[in-house]
Short mmCIF file of C-alpha atoms in Angstrom, two decimals:
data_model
loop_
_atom_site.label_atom_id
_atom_site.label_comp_id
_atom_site.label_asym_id
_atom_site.label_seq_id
_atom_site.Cartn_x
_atom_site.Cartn_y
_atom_site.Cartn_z
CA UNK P 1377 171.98 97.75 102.44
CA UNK P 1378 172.71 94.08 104.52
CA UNK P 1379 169.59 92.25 105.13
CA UNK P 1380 170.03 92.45 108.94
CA UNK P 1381 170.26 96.23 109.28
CA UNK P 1382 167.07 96.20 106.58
CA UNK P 1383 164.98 94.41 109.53
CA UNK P 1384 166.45 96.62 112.21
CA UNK P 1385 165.22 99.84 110.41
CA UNK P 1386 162.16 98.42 109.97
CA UNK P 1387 161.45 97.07 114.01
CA UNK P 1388 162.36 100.83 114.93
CA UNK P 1389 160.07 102.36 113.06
CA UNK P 1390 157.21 99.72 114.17
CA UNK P 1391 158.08 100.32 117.58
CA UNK P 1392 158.20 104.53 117.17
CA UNK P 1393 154.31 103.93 115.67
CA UNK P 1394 153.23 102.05 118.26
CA UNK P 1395 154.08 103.28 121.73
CA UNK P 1396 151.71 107.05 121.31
CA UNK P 1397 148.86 104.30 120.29
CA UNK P 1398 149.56 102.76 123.77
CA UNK P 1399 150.02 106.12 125.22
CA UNK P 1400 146.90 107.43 124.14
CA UNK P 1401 144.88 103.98 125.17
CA UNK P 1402 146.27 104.57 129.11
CA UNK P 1403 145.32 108.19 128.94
CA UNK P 1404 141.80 107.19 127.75
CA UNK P 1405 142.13 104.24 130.59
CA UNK P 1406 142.80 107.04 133.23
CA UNK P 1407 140.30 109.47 131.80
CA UNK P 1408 137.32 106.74 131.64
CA UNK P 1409 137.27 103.58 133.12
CA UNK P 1410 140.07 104.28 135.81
CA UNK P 1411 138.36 107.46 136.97
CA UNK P 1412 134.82 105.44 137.98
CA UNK P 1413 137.26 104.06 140.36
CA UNK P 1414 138.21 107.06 142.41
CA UNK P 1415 136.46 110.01 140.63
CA UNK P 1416 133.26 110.88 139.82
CA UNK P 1417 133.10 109.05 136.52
CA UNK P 1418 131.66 105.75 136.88
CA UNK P 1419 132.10 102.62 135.00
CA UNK P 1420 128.84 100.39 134.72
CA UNK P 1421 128.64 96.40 134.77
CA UNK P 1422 124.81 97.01 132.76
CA UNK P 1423 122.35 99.50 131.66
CA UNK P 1424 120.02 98.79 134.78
CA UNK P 1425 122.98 100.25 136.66
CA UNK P 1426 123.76 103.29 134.84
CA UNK P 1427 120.06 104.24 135.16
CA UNK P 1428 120.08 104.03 138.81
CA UNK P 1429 122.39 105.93 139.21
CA UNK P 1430 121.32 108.90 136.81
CA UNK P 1431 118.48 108.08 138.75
CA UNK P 1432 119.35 109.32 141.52
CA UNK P 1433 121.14 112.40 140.74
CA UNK P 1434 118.76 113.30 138.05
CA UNK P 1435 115.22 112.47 138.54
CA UNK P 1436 115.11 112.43 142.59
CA UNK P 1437 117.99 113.60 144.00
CA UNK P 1438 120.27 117.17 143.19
CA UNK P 1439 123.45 118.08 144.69
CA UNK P 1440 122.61 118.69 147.66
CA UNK P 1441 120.82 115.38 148.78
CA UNK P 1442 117.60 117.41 148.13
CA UNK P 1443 114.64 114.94 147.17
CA UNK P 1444 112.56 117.06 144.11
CA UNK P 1445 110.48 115.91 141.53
CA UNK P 1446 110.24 119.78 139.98
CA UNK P 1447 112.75 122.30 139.68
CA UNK P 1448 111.45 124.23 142.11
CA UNK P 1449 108.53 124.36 144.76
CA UNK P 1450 106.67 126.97 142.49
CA UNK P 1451 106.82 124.28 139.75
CA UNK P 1452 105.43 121.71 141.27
CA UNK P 1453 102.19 124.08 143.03
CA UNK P 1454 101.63 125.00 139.48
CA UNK P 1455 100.58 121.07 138.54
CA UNK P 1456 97.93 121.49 140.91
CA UNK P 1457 94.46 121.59 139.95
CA UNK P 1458 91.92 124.85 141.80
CA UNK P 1459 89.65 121.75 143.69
CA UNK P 1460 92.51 119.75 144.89
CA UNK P 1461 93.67 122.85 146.50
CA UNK P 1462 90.20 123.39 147.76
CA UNK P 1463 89.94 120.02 149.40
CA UNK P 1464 92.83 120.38 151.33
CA UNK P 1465 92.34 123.67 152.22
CA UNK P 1466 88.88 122.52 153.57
CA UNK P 1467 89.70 119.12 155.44
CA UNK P 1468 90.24 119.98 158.61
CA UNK P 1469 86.96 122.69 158.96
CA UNK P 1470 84.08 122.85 160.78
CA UNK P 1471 82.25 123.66 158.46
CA UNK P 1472 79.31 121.96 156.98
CA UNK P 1473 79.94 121.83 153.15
CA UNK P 1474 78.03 120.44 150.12
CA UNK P 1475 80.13 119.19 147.52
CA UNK P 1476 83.28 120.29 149.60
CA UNK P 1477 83.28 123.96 149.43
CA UNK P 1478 79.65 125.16 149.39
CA UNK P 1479 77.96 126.11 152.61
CA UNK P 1480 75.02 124.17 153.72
CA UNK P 1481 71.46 126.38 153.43
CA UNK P 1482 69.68 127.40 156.14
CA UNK P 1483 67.21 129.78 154.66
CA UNK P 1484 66.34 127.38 152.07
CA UNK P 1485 65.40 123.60 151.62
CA UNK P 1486 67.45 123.20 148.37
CA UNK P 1487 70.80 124.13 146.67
CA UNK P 1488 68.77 125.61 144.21
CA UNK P 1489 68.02 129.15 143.24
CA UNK P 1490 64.14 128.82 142.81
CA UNK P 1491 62.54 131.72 140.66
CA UNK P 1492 65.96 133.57 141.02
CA UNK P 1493 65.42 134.02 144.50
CA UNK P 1494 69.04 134.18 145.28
CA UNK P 1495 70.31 136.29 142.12
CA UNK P 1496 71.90 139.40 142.59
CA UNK P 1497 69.54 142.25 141.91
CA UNK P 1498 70.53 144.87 138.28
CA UNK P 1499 70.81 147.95 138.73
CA UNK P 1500 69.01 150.33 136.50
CA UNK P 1501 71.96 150.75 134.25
CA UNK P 1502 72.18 147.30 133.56
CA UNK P 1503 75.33 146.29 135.74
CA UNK P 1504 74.87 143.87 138.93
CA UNK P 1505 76.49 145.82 141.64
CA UNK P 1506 77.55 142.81 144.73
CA UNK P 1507 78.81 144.71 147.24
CA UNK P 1508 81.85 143.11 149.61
CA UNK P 1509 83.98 144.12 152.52
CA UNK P 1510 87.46 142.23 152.50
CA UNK P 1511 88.75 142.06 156.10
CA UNK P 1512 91.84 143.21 157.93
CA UNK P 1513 93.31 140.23 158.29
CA UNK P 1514 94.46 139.97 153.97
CA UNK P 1515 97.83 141.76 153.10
CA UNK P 1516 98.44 144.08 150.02
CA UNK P 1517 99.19 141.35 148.06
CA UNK P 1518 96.46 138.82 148.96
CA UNK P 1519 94.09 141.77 148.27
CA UNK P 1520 95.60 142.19 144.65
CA UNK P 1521 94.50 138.58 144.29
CA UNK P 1522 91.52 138.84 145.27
CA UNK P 1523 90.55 142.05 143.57
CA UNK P 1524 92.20 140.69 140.81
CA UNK P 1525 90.12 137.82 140.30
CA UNK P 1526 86.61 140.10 140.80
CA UNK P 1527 88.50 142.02 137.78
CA UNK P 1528 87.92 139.30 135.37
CA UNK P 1529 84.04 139.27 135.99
CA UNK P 1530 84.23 142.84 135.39
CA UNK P 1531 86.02 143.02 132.05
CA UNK P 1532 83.88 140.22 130.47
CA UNK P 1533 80.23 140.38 132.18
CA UNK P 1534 77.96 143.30 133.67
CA UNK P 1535 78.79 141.96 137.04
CA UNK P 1536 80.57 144.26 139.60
CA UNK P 1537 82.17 143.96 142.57
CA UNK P 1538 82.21 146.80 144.55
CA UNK P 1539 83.48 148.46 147.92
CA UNK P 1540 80.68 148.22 150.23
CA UNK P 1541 79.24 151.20 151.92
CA UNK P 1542 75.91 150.81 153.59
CA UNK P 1543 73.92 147.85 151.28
CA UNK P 1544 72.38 145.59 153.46
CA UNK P 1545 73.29 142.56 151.69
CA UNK P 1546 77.01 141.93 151.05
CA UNK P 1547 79.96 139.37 151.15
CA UNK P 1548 81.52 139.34 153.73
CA UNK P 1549 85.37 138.13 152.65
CA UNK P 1550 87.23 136.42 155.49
CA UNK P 1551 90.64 133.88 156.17
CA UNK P 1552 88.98 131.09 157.90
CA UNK P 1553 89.70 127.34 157.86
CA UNK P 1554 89.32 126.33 153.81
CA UNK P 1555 87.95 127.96 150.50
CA UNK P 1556 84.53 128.50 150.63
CA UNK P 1557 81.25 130.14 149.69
CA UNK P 1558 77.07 130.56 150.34
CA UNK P 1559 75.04 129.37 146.92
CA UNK P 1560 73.77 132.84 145.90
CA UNK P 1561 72.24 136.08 147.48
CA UNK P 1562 71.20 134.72 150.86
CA UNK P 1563 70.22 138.19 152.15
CA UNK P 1564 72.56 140.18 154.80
CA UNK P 1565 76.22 139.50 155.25
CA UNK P 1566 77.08 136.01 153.78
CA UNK P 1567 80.78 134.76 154.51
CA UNK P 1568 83.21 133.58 151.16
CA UNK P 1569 86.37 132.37 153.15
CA UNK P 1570 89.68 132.25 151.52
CA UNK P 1571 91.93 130.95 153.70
CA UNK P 1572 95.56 132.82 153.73
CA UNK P 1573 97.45 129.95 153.83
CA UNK P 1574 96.16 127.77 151.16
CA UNK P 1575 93.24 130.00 148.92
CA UNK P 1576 94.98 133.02 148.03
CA UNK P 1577 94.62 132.06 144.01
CA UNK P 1578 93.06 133.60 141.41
CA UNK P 1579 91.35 130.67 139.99
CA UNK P 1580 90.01 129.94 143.80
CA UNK P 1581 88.96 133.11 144.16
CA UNK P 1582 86.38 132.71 140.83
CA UNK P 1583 85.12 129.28 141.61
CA UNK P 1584 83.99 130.58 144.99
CA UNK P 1585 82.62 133.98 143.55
CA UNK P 1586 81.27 132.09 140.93
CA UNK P 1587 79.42 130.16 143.98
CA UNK P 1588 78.13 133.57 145.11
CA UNK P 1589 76.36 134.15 141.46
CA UNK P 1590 74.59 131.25 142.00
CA UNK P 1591 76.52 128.55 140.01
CA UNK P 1592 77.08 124.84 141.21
CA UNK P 1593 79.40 122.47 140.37
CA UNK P 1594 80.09 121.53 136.99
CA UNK P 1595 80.13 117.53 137.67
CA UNK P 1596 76.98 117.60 139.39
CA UNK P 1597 74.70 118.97 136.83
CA UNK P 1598 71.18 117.26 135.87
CA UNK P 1599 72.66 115.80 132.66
CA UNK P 1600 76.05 114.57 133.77
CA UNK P 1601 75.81 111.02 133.13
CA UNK P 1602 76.48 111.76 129.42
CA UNK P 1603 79.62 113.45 129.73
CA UNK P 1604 81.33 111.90 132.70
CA UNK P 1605 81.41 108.65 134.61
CA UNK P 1606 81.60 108.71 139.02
CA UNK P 1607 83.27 105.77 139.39
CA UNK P 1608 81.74 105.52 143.50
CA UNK P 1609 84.22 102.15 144.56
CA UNK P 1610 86.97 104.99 144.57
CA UNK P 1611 85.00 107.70 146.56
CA UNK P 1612 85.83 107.94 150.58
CA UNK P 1613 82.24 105.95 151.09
CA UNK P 1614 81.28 109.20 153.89
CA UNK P 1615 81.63 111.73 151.10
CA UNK P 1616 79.66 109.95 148.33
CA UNK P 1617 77.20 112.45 148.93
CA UNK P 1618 79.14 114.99 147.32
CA UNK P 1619 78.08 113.31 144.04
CA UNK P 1620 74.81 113.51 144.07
CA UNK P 1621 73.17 115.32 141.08
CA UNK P 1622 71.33 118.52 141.26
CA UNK P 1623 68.36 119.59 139.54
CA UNK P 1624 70.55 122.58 137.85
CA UNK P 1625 69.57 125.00 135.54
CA UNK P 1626 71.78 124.33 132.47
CA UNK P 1627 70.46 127.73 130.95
CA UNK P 1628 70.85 125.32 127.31
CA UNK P 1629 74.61 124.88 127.17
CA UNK P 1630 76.55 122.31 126.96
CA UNK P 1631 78.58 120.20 129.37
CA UNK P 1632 82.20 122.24 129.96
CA UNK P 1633 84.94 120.10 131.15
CA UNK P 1634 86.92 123.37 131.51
CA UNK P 1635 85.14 124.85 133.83
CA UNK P 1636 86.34 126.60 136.93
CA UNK P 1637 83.49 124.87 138.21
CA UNK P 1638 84.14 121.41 137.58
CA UNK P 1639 86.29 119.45 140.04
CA UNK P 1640 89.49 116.76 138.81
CA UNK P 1641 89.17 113.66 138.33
CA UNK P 1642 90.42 112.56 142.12
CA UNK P 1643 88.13 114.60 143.95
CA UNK P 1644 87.47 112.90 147.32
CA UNK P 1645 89.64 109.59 146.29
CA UNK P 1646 90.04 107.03 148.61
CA UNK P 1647 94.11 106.79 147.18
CA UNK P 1648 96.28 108.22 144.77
CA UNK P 1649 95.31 106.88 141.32
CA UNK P 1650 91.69 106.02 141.93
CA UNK P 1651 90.20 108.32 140.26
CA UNK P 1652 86.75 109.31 141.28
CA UNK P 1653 85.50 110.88 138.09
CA UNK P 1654 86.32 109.60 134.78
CA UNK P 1655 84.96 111.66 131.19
CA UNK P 1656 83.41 109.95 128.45
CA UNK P 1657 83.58 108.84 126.01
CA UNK P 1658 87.19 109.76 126.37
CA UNK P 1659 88.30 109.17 129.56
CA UNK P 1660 91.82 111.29 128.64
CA UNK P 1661 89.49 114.73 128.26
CA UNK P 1662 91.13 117.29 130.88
CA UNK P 1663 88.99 117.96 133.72
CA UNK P 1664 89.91 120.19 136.73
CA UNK P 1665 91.44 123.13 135.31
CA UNK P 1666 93.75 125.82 137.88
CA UNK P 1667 93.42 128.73 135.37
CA UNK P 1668 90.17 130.80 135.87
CA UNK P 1669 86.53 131.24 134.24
CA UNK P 1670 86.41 129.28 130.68
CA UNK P 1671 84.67 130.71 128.15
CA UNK P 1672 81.40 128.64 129.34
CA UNK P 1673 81.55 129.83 132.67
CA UNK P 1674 81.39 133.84 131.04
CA UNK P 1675 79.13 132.80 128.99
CA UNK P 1676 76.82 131.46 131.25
CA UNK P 1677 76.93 134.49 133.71
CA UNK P 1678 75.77 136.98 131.15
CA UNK P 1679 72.62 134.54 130.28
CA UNK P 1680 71.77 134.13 133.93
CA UNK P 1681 72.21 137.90 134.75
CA UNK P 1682 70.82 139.00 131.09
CA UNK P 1683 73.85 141.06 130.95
CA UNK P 1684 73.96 142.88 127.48
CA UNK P 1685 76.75 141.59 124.87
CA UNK P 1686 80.00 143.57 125.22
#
């Protein structure tokens, strides 16, 4: 074969190799790069850019424009601990409360159950029978909650809730403004409220039962300057007193940072952040729990009560 029609062969078959290359590069072109142009594929100058903008339709923003942090509304109540729920349910009453959800005494000087003055009385067959009336105002299902939570006293301790009929001294259960609860028997009808539009939990439901046995709050116990730190330049200055430690009866156990009874760690915070109590000697010990009684709390009801081992 000529020279000439050697280097002719050999141009067409370069060129028939290299146009689906360039083919294929302008399809990628359209399918990338073009697209950011007029689709919804973008192209990025830098990295700070391409996280803005999965930014904003990932972390804060879905389709719809909506502004959400959790998938759903459900998800995000379930981040929240039982006394932040308690505060807010309680801000705006008239109440006068010790330690945010307590009611003040009147029939006694103290929040203290001197001599077991305000237990609950046994019955001869060893169970503590408090008798209740739930009012009209709760729904089937707000009942089931509430019932519910009185269950889990039942199934672990010798204390019972029961249906009043006649007993003089019962709790009165009620949908007033906040979650709260008398220290103890007072004597007569004593008020727990549980407010329908913020209280209707489970774990609500025990801390303020758990106020009716007689129990206090966890951070404000006679030795709790070993186990946790109230850092006071980030308490709301009128509702330091809420810190204030008790003379408690610790019945020999030890300090329970689960405890329904124990608040979280921004309790009355003058900002988000500031956290008002702080555990030591590890400061990143969970505190303010939304699940129910711990294992202390049971614990501790069937020494108070002397309620037999199950």
């Amino acid at each position: 074969m000529a020279p000439s029609a050697s280097l002719l062969l050999l141009l067409l078959l370069g060129l028939s190799q290299a146009l689906p290359l360039l083919e294929n590069k302008d399809r990628d072109g359209e399918n990338h790069g073009d697209e950011g142009k007029d689709a919804d594929h973008d192209v990025y100058d830098d990295e700070e850019k391409q996280q803005d903008h999965d930014g904003d339709n990932n972390g804060d923003e879905d389709k719809d424009g909506n502004h959400d942090v959790y998938d759903n509304e459900e998800e995000k109540e379930d981040h929240v601990d039982i006394s932040t729920r308690i505060l807010v349910a309680n801000n705006n009453s008239d109440v006068m409360f010790v330690e945010g959800d307590m009611v003040a005494p009147t029939s006694r000087n103290a929040m203290k159950c001197y001599y077991n003055s305000c237990l609950w009385r046994k019955s001869l067959n060893g169970l503590v029978m408090i008798p209740y009336v739930i009012g009209n105002e709760f729904g089937g299902y707000e009942r089931q909650v509430i019932q519910g939570a009185m269950g889990a006293f039942a199934s672990q301790t010798c204390i019972r809730f029961i249906p009043r009929t006649n007993e003089n001294d019962f709790v009165m259960i009620v949908s007033k403004t906040g979650c709260y609860s008398a220290l103890g028997r007072t004597g007569g009808m004593q008020e727990l409220s549980l407010n329908k539009a913020g209280c209707i939990y489970g774990g609500i439901a025990q801390h303020e039962l758990n106020h009716v046995l007689g129990f206090q709050h966890e951070q404000t116990r006679s030795d709790r300057d070993y186990y946790v730190r109230i850092n006071y330049e980030n308490i709301i200055p009128s509702t330091a007193y809420n810190f204030e430690k008790h003379d408690t009866n610790n019945l020999n156990t030890p300090y329970d940072y689960s405890s329904v009874m124990h608040y979280g760690r921004d309790a009355f915070s003058i900002g988000p952040g500031r956290y008002t109590i702080t555990p030591i000697p590890n400061p990143n010990t969970p505190i303010g729990q939304r699940n129910g009684l711990s294992s202390w709390d049971i614990t501790r009801i069937k020494m108070l009560y002397s309620c037999q081992q199950r």
